[in-house]
Amino acid sequence: MSAHHNNDSIQHLYEGDQSKLYSGVLQHHTDINSTESKNQVSRIWKIFWILLAITVVEVIMGMFFSHSMPKGLVNFFFLGLTILKAGYIVAVFMHLGDEFKGFIVTVLIPLVLFVWFIIAFLADGGFWLHMNSESPARQHIEAEK
Amino acid sequence: MSQTTVVTAANEPSIWGGGRSPYNVSYGKMMTWFFLLSDALTFGAFLIAYGTTRFFSAVWPDANQVFKAFPFLGEHEVPLLFVSLMTFILIMSSVTMVLAVHAGHYGDKKNVAKWLLWTIIGGICFLSCQAWEWTHLHGECGALWGAFTDVNTPVEEYRHFFGHKSLAFVDAHPLVAMQSSHNFFNYFFTITGFHGGHVTSGVIFNILILVNTVNGVYERRGHYEMVEKIGLYWHFVDLVWVFVFTCFYLL
């Protein structure tokens, strides 16, 4: 954690370089060849291989199985794998997983809006599908052809 | 602000009492996250609009038919291969970016510069791939914003975008299929274009921080937080591609 400052001694930091307020920002390590550093690098490469493997699975499914399997199941797989990939990128590559829990929640909560967006727009799309395929106006147009 | 400080039993000032960052995140980094959040909502709006249009269309182009070309291979049937290469390049550049951020944590100027350079190369490769794909779709398929609106367009010009199961419908209702092709490409060029614009600005930001790194700006400042912030942006661009890839090429 950052060192405690009293309010007077930090005033100048607000006006200029704020970085010294946050211990996480300063270069807090010195030896890039240390075991800790090497562990972090190997974690990065591990996530890379996981992301690559997920993408390969997705492409193989898209090429060979997406036409022979039930569409709903395929979409469920694709969306699940996409969210898994997104989770790895955000948690490890963007280091959100290393932040304080309160900050993680602050960033993620607004994304809950997407649940409503998707429900609302699928409902809207369903209405238009109905209008396009079954509405009297459409039948009138078809009959005139 | 009130001068009273909340004092806990252990005589510790509250973490919200001022004088330190409760989340231990700097202003710039937090605002980068909030900017990315707003950008995510923009991209989300684009993709949901695409999804809605697709959902209410009676027929929709098949990605395996539209995206099956590869440079120098002609019109061979290699669906998804080229876009897989693009995805690989972008994931790879995300790894080099996170390695630059990692080197920055250790104040290792040489490695920051090295990995930033690789990230820039990856970004340029991705943009080149996208330029090829757009050129191919425009040149050989006649697709661009506003294409496929003329009712006199022969059905052969857009029939090949559709999968085998849809062909009977396409032949029976060619104008519905033409409208779908029009919508598909409008969304495709808008969304990949907006994403490509993000990649372009990301490459420019990366070049700027590479110049600063080499000139020792961050070394004198004592930290490489700017690399971290640009890194967040770059990873976000990769993140968006994961969703674009799923929505346009897989689903």
Short mmCIF file of C-alpha atoms in Angstrom, two decimals:
data_model
loop_
_atom_site.label_atom_id
_atom_site.label_comp_id
_atom_site.label_asym_id
_atom_site.label_seq_id
_atom_site.Cartn_x
_atom_site.Cartn_y
_atom_site.Cartn_z
CA MET A 1 0.00 0.00 0.00
CA SER A 2 0.99 3.58 -0.51
CA ALA A 3 2.71 5.42 2.26
CA HIS A 4 0.61 7.71 4.39
CA HIS A 5 0.91 11.36 3.62
CA ASN A 6 -0.67 14.27 5.38
CA ASN A 7 -2.71 16.56 3.22
CA ASP A 8 -0.21 19.43 3.15
CA SER A 9 2.78 17.51 1.90
CA ILE A 10 0.99 16.04 -1.10
CA GLN A 11 -0.63 19.17 -2.48
CA HIS A 12 2.08 19.68 -5.09
CA LEU A 13 1.58 16.15 -6.35
CA TYR A 14 -2.02 16.88 -7.33
CA GLU A 15 -0.81 19.73 -9.48
CA GLY A 16 1.93 17.88 -11.25
CA ASP A 17 2.96 14.28 -11.48
CA GLN A 18 0.51 12.30 -9.41
CA SER A 19 2.23 9.01 -9.77
CA LYS A 20 3.91 9.10 -6.38
CA LEU A 21 0.51 8.84 -4.74
CA TYR A 22 0.11 5.35 -6.08
CA SER A 23 2.53 2.68 -5.18
CA GLY A 24 1.29 0.50 -8.04
CA VAL A 25 2.48 2.97 -10.63
CA LEU A 26 6.12 3.42 -9.78
CA GLN A 27 8.57 0.95 -11.09
CA HIS A 28 8.35 -1.19 -8.00
CA HIS A 29 10.71 -3.91 -9.11
CA THR A 30 14.31 -3.74 -10.14
CA ASP A 31 15.45 -7.09 -11.48
CA ILE A 32 13.73 -8.25 -14.67
CA ASN A 33 15.61 -11.54 -14.46
CA SER A 34 14.18 -12.34 -11.01
CA THR A 35 12.03 -15.44 -10.45
CA GLU A 36 8.97 -13.26 -9.84
CA SER A 37 9.45 -11.54 -13.19
CA LYS A 38 9.97 -14.83 -15.00
CA ASN A 39 6.81 -16.27 -13.43
CA GLN A 40 4.81 -13.31 -14.67
CA VAL A 41 6.21 -13.67 -18.19
CA SER A 42 5.44 -17.38 -18.28
CA ARG A 43 1.88 -16.60 -17.13
CA ILE A 44 1.52 -14.18 -20.05
CA TRP A 45 2.67 -16.84 -22.53
CA LYS A 46 0.39 -19.43 -20.94
CA ILE A 47 -2.59 -17.13 -21.52
CA PHE A 48 -1.41 -16.60 -25.11
CA TRP A 49 -1.48 -20.37 -25.75
CA ILE A 50 -4.93 -20.65 -24.17
CA LEU A 51 -6.27 -17.83 -26.36
CA LEU A 52 -4.71 -19.41 -29.44
CA ALA A 53 -6.17 -22.83 -28.61
CA ILE A 54 -9.65 -21.36 -28.08
CA THR A 55 -9.43 -19.54 -31.44
CA VAL A 56 -8.33 -22.73 -33.23
CA VAL A 57 -11.27 -24.62 -31.69
CA GLU A 58 -13.63 -21.85 -32.79
CA VAL A 59 -12.33 -21.84 -36.36
CA ILE A 60 -12.51 -25.64 -36.64
CA MET A 61 -16.07 -25.57 -35.34
CA GLY A 62 -16.95 -22.74 -37.73
CA MET A 63 -15.44 -24.56 -40.71
CA PHE A 64 -16.63 -28.10 -40.20
CA PHE A 65 -19.35 -28.42 -37.55
CA SER A 66 -21.41 -25.25 -37.65
CA HIS A 67 -23.64 -26.62 -40.43
CA SER A 68 -24.19 -30.08 -39.04
CA MET A 69 -24.91 -29.20 -35.41
CA PRO A 70 -28.03 -27.48 -34.02
CA LYS A 71 -27.64 -23.72 -34.56
CA GLY A 72 -28.54 -22.87 -30.96
CA LEU A 73 -25.87 -25.18 -29.56
CA VAL A 74 -23.20 -23.79 -31.93
CA ASN A 75 -24.06 -20.21 -30.98
CA PHE A 76 -23.97 -21.11 -27.30
CA PHE A 77 -20.47 -22.58 -27.75
CA PHE A 78 -19.20 -19.58 -29.73
CA LEU A 79 -20.57 -17.02 -27.25
CA GLY A 80 -19.24 -19.00 -24.29
CA LEU A 81 -15.74 -19.25 -25.81
CA THR A 82 -15.82 -15.56 -26.76
CA ILE A 83 -16.63 -14.51 -23.20
CA LEU A 84 -13.91 -16.85 -21.91
CA LYS A 85 -11.35 -15.22 -24.24
CA ALA A 86 -12.55 -11.74 -23.24
CA GLY A 87 -12.21 -12.72 -19.57
CA TYR A 88 -8.59 -13.83 -20.01
CA ILE A 89 -7.66 -10.67 -21.91
CA VAL A 90 -9.26 -8.34 -19.35
CA ALA A 91 -8.09 -10.23 -16.25
CA VAL A 92 -4.49 -10.98 -17.25
CA PHE A 93 -3.44 -8.78 -20.18
CA MET A 94 -5.21 -5.68 -18.86
CA HIS A 95 -4.29 -6.64 -15.27
CA LEU A 96 -7.84 -6.00 -14.06
CA GLY A 97 -7.57 -9.20 -12.03
CA ASP A 98 -4.67 -7.65 -10.09
CA GLU A 99 -6.62 -4.50 -9.14
CA PHE A 100 -8.61 -3.97 -5.95
CA LYS A 101 -11.95 -5.75 -5.85
CA GLY A 102 -13.83 -2.45 -5.54
CA PHE A 103 -12.26 -1.20 -8.76
CA ILE A 104 -13.02 -4.43 -10.63
CA VAL A 105 -16.67 -4.13 -9.62
CA THR A 106 -16.74 -0.43 -10.59
CA VAL A 107 -15.54 -1.27 -14.10
CA LEU A 108 -17.71 -4.34 -14.63
CA ILE A 109 -21.08 -3.22 -13.25
CA PRO A 110 -21.99 -0.82 -16.12
CA LEU A 111 -21.55 -3.73 -18.54
CA VAL A 112 -24.63 -5.34 -16.99
CA LEU A 113 -26.54 -2.91 -19.23
CA PHE A 114 -25.67 -5.23 -22.12
CA VAL A 115 -28.03 -7.86 -20.72
CA TRP A 116 -30.89 -5.40 -21.10
CA PHE A 117 -29.68 -4.20 -24.53
CA ILE A 118 -29.62 -7.71 -25.90
CA ILE A 119 -33.05 -8.62 -24.50
CA ALA A 120 -34.60 -5.37 -25.75
CA PHE A 121 -33.16 -5.57 -29.24
CA LEU A 122 -33.92 -9.24 -29.71
CA ALA A 123 -37.52 -8.47 -28.79
CA ASP A 124 -37.51 -5.60 -31.29
CA GLY A 125 -35.93 -7.80 -33.95
CA GLY A 126 -38.55 -10.48 -33.27
CA PHE A 127 -41.31 -7.92 -33.81
CA TRP A 128 -39.79 -6.82 -37.13
CA LEU A 129 -39.34 -10.41 -38.23
CA HIS A 130 -43.03 -10.87 -37.62
CA MET A 131 -43.85 -7.65 -39.52
CA ASN A 132 -41.61 -8.65 -42.41
CA SER A 133 -42.95 -12.14 -42.81
CA GLU A 134 -46.57 -12.14 -41.66
CA SER A 135 -47.92 -8.62 -41.64
CA PRO A 136 -50.89 -7.81 -43.90
CA ALA A 137 -48.81 -5.07 -45.56
CA ARG A 138 -46.16 -7.59 -46.63
CA GLN A 139 -48.81 -9.98 -47.94
CA HIS A 140 -50.34 -7.11 -49.88
CA ILE A 141 -46.97 -6.33 -51.50
CA GLU A 142 -46.34 -9.99 -52.32
CA ALA A 143 -49.81 -10.31 -53.84
CA GLU A 144 -49.21 -7.33 -56.12
CA LYS A 145 -46.11 -8.84 -57.70
CA MET B 1 -13.91 19.55 2.01
CA SER B 2 -14.43 18.92 5.68
CA GLN B 3 -11.30 18.78 7.74
CA THR B 4 -12.65 16.02 9.95
CA THR B 5 -11.13 12.68 9.23
CA VAL B 6 -12.95 9.46 9.91
CA VAL B 7 -10.91 7.65 12.49
CA THR B 8 -11.28 3.95 13.00
CA ALA B 9 -10.79 2.10 16.25
CA ALA B 10 -7.17 1.42 15.35
CA ASN B 11 -6.66 5.16 14.83
CA GLU B 12 -6.22 4.52 11.09
CA PRO B 13 -7.67 7.17 8.78
CA SER B 14 -10.36 5.83 6.44
CA ILE B 15 -9.09 4.91 2.99
CA TRP B 16 -11.70 7.34 1.63
CA GLY B 17 -10.48 10.13 3.91
CA GLY B 18 -8.18 11.63 1.31
CA GLY B 19 -4.43 11.68 0.89
CA ARG B 20 -4.25 8.41 -0.93
CA SER B 21 -5.95 6.51 -3.71
CA PRO B 22 -8.46 4.03 -2.26
CA TYR B 23 -8.13 1.72 -5.25
CA ASN B 24 -4.41 2.41 -5.65
CA VAL B 25 -5.10 3.44 -9.26
CA SER B 26 -3.89 6.72 -10.66
CA TYR B 27 -6.30 9.26 -12.12
CA GLY B 28 -5.07 8.68 -15.66
CA LYS B 29 -5.37 4.93 -15.48
CA MET B 30 -8.84 5.07 -13.96
CA MET B 31 -10.03 7.49 -16.62
CA THR B 32 -8.52 5.23 -19.30
CA TRP B 33 -10.71 2.43 -17.94
CA PHE B 34 -13.79 4.66 -17.97
CA PHE B 35 -13.04 5.78 -21.52
CA LEU B 36 -12.73 2.14 -22.57
CA LEU B 37 -16.03 1.44 -20.85
CA SER B 38 -17.75 4.12 -22.94
CA ASP B 39 -16.03 2.79 -26.05
CA ALA B 40 -17.24 -0.72 -25.19
CA LEU B 41 -20.80 0.61 -25.07
CA THR B 42 -20.32 2.21 -28.52
CA PHE B 43 -19.01 -1.00 -30.04
CA GLY B 44 -21.74 -2.92 -28.20
CA ALA B 45 -24.39 -0.65 -29.75
CA PHE B 46 -22.97 -1.31 -33.23
CA LEU B 47 -22.87 -5.07 -32.72
CA ILE B 48 -26.35 -5.23 -31.19
CA ALA B 49 -27.75 -3.17 -34.08
CA TYR B 50 -26.09 -5.68 -36.43
CA GLY B 51 -27.59 -8.56 -34.43
CA THR B 52 -31.07 -7.06 -34.52
CA THR B 53 -30.97 -6.53 -38.27
CA ARG B 54 -29.71 -10.03 -38.78
CA PHE B 55 -32.37 -11.43 -36.46
CA PHE B 56 -35.25 -9.87 -38.38
CA SER B 57 -33.88 -10.77 -41.82
CA ALA B 58 -35.43 -13.81 -43.42
CA VAL B 59 -32.07 -14.75 -44.98
CA TRP B 60 -28.49 -13.69 -44.20
CA PRO B 61 -25.12 -14.09 -45.99
CA ASP B 62 -23.00 -17.02 -44.78
CA ALA B 63 -19.54 -16.04 -43.46
CA ASN B 64 -18.06 -19.27 -44.88
CA GLN B 65 -19.15 -18.11 -48.36
CA VAL B 66 -18.25 -14.42 -48.05
CA PHE B 67 -14.85 -14.80 -46.37
CA LYS B 68 -13.19 -17.67 -48.14
CA ALA B 69 -10.41 -15.97 -50.08
CA PHE B 70 -6.73 -15.80 -49.16
CA PRO B 71 -4.05 -13.58 -50.75
CA PHE B 72 -2.23 -15.23 -53.69
CA LEU B 73 -4.43 -18.33 -53.50
CA GLY B 74 -7.17 -16.98 -55.76
CA GLU B 75 -10.76 -17.99 -55.09
CA HIS B 76 -9.94 -21.22 -53.32
CA GLU B 77 -12.27 -22.57 -50.70
CA VAL B 78 -10.40 -21.65 -47.54
CA PRO B 79 -13.16 -20.23 -45.35
CA LEU B 80 -12.08 -18.36 -42.22
CA LEU B 81 -8.37 -19.00 -42.83
CA PHE B 82 -7.46 -15.41 -43.56
CA VAL B 83 -9.43 -13.97 -40.66
CA SER B 84 -7.83 -16.58 -38.39
CA LEU B 85 -4.45 -15.21 -39.44
CA MET B 86 -5.64 -11.68 -38.62
CA THR B 87 -6.88 -12.84 -35.22
CA PHE B 88 -3.56 -14.56 -34.55
CA ILE B 89 -1.64 -11.38 -35.45
CA LEU B 90 -3.77 -9.28 -33.10
CA ILE B 91 -3.50 -11.74 -30.18
CA MET B 92 0.24 -11.90 -30.77
CA SER B 93 0.54 -8.10 -30.71
CA SER B 94 -1.44 -8.10 -27.47
CA VAL B 95 1.17 -10.43 -25.96
CA THR B 96 4.05 -8.21 -27.10
CA MET B 97 2.21 -5.20 -25.62
CA VAL B 98 1.75 -6.87 -22.23
CA LEU B 99 5.44 -7.81 -22.31
CA ALA B 100 6.28 -4.12 -22.91
CA VAL B 101 4.10 -3.18 -19.91
CA HIS B 102 5.86 -5.87 -17.87
CA ALA B 103 9.29 -4.52 -18.84
CA GLY B 104 8.01 -1.05 -17.89
CA HIS B 105 7.21 -2.26 -14.37
CA TYR B 106 10.87 -3.17 -14.07
CA GLY B 107 12.09 0.06 -15.64
CA ASP B 108 13.78 -1.95 -18.39
CA LYS B 109 14.00 0.67 -21.13
CA LYS B 110 15.58 -1.60 -23.73
CA ASN B 111 12.90 -4.28 -23.45
CA VAL B 112 10.05 -1.75 -23.40
CA ALA B 113 11.34 -0.35 -26.69
CA LYS B 114 11.83 -3.84 -28.17
CA TRP B 115 8.33 -5.09 -27.34
CA LEU B 116 6.68 -1.80 -28.36
CA LEU B 117 8.38 -2.12 -31.73
CA TRP B 118 6.99 -5.64 -32.17
CA THR B 119 3.54 -4.41 -31.17
CA ILE B 120 3.70 -1.67 -33.80
CA ILE B 121 4.76 -4.22 -36.43
CA GLY B 122 1.86 -6.48 -35.42
CA GLY B 123 -0.59 -3.59 -35.66
CA ILE B 124 0.65 -2.64 -39.11
CA CYS B 125 0.40 -6.29 -40.26
CA PHE B 126 -3.19 -6.43 -39.03
CA LEU B 127 -4.08 -3.20 -40.83
CA SER B 128 -2.46 -4.49 -44.01
CA CYS B 129 -4.57 -7.66 -43.80
CA GLN B 130 -7.68 -5.58 -43.32
CA ALA B 131 -6.76 -3.38 -46.28
CA TRP B 132 -6.40 -6.53 -48.40
CA GLU B 133 -9.73 -7.92 -47.23
CA TRP B 134 -11.58 -4.67 -47.94
CA THR B 135 -9.95 -4.38 -51.36
CA HIS B 136 -10.87 -7.97 -52.14
CA LEU B 137 -14.52 -7.55 -51.02
CA HIS B 138 -14.84 -4.30 -52.94
CA GLY B 139 -12.96 -5.35 -56.06
CA GLU B 140 -14.11 -8.93 -56.54
CA CYS B 141 -17.48 -8.88 -54.80
CA GLY B 142 -18.55 -5.29 -55.54
CA ALA B 143 -19.26 -4.71 -51.86
CA LEU B 144 -18.98 -1.39 -50.05
CA TRP B 145 -21.28 0.92 -48.11
CA GLY B 146 -24.46 1.37 -50.08
CA ALA B 147 -23.82 -1.51 -52.47
CA PHE B 148 -26.65 -3.82 -53.57
CA THR B 149 -29.45 -1.29 -53.69
CA ASP B 150 -30.30 -1.33 -57.40
CA VAL B 151 -33.31 -3.60 -58.03
CA ASN B 152 -31.92 -4.42 -61.47
CA THR B 153 -28.78 -6.04 -60.01
CA PRO B 154 -28.50 -9.59 -61.40
CA VAL B 155 -28.99 -12.18 -58.67
CA GLU B 156 -25.61 -13.78 -59.57
CA GLU B 157 -23.85 -10.77 -58.06
CA TYR B 158 -24.98 -11.59 -54.53
CA ARG B 159 -26.23 -15.19 -54.74
CA HIS B 160 -22.72 -16.51 -53.92
CA PHE B 161 -22.75 -14.85 -50.47
CA PHE B 162 -25.33 -17.32 -49.22
CA GLY B 163 -25.02 -20.84 -47.89
CA HIS B 164 -26.43 -23.86 -49.71
CA LYS B 165 -29.44 -24.13 -47.41
CA SER B 166 -30.49 -20.55 -48.20
CA LEU B 167 -30.18 -20.74 -51.99
CA ALA B 168 -33.76 -21.89 -52.62
CA PHE B 169 -35.02 -18.87 -50.66
CA VAL B 170 -32.57 -16.53 -52.41
CA ASP B 171 -33.82 -17.67 -55.83
CA ALA B 172 -37.44 -17.32 -54.78
CA HIS B 173 -37.00 -13.86 -53.15
CA PRO B 174 -33.92 -12.29 -54.75
CA LEU B 175 -34.75 -8.77 -53.56
CA VAL B 176 -34.94 -9.88 -49.92
CA ALA B 177 -31.51 -11.48 -50.35
CA MET B 178 -30.19 -8.31 -51.97
CA GLN B 179 -31.46 -6.21 -49.06
CA SER B 180 -29.73 -8.62 -46.64
CA SER B 181 -26.46 -8.37 -48.59
CA HIS B 182 -26.76 -4.58 -48.49
CA ASN B 183 -27.32 -4.59 -44.72
CA PHE B 184 -24.58 -7.16 -44.11
CA PHE B 185 -21.91 -5.15 -45.91
CA ASN B 186 -23.01 -1.81 -44.45
CA TYR B 187 -22.55 -3.24 -40.97
CA PHE B 188 -19.37 -5.10 -41.92
CA PHE B 189 -17.60 -2.03 -43.30
CA THR B 190 -18.87 0.25 -40.53
CA ILE B 191 -17.87 -2.02 -37.65
CA THR B 192 -14.55 -3.33 -39.02
CA GLY B 193 -13.83 0.24 -40.17
CA PHE B 194 -14.49 1.64 -36.69
CA HIS B 195 -12.32 -1.10 -35.23
CA GLY B 196 -9.61 -0.49 -37.85
CA GLY B 197 -9.70 3.20 -36.90
CA HIS B 198 -9.00 2.17 -33.32
CA VAL B 199 -6.09 -0.01 -34.44
CA THR B 200 -4.71 2.89 -36.49
CA SER B 201 -4.83 5.31 -33.58
CA GLY B 202 -3.39 2.58 -31.35
CA VAL B 203 -0.42 2.20 -33.71
CA ILE B 204 0.08 5.99 -33.66
CA PHE B 205 -0.03 6.05 -29.83
CA ASN B 206 2.44 3.17 -29.73
CA ILE B 207 4.81 5.02 -32.04
CA LEU B 208 4.58 8.11 -29.80
CA ILE B 209 5.36 6.18 -26.62
CA LEU B 210 8.15 4.29 -28.39
CA VAL B 211 9.75 7.65 -29.29
CA ASN B 212 9.31 8.83 -25.69
CA THR B 213 10.77 5.59 -24.34
CA VAL B 214 13.82 5.75 -26.59
CA ASN B 215 14.32 9.42 -25.70
CA GLY B 216 14.27 8.48 -22.00
CA VAL B 217 11.18 10.54 -21.12
CA TYR B 218 9.73 7.80 -18.93
CA GLU B 219 13.09 6.91 -17.44
CA ARG B 220 13.44 10.50 -16.19
CA ARG B 221 9.82 10.46 -14.98
CA GLY B 222 10.62 7.38 -12.91
CA HIS B 223 7.83 5.18 -14.22
CA TYR B 224 6.35 3.77 -17.43
CA GLU B 225 2.71 4.32 -16.56
CA MET B 226 2.01 5.79 -20.00
CA VAL B 227 2.98 2.44 -21.55
CA GLU B 228 0.47 0.82 -19.21
CA LYS B 229 -2.33 3.20 -20.24
CA ILE B 230 -1.68 2.81 -23.97
CA GLY B 231 -1.42 -0.92 -23.28
CA LEU B 232 -4.95 -0.88 -21.84
CA TYR B 233 -6.18 0.78 -25.03
CA TRP B 234 -4.35 -1.72 -27.22
CA HIS B 235 -5.73 -4.73 -25.33
CA PHE B 236 -9.19 -3.23 -25.58
CA VAL B 237 -8.81 -3.11 -29.37
CA ASP B 238 -7.88 -6.80 -29.27
CA LEU B 239 -10.88 -7.45 -27.02
CA VAL B 240 -13.25 -5.77 -29.47
CA TRP B 241 -11.82 -7.89 -32.28
CA VAL B 242 -12.68 -11.03 -30.31
CA PHE B 243 -16.34 -9.94 -30.42
CA VAL B 244 -16.22 -8.72 -34.03
CA PHE B 245 -14.66 -12.06 -35.02
CA THR B 246 -17.46 -13.98 -33.30
CA CYS B 247 -20.31 -11.82 -34.62
CA PHE B 248 -19.20 -11.57 -38.25
CA TYR B 249 -17.22 -14.70 -38.95
CA LEU B 250 -18.47 -17.39 -36.59
CA LEU B 251 -22.13 -16.95 -35.66
#
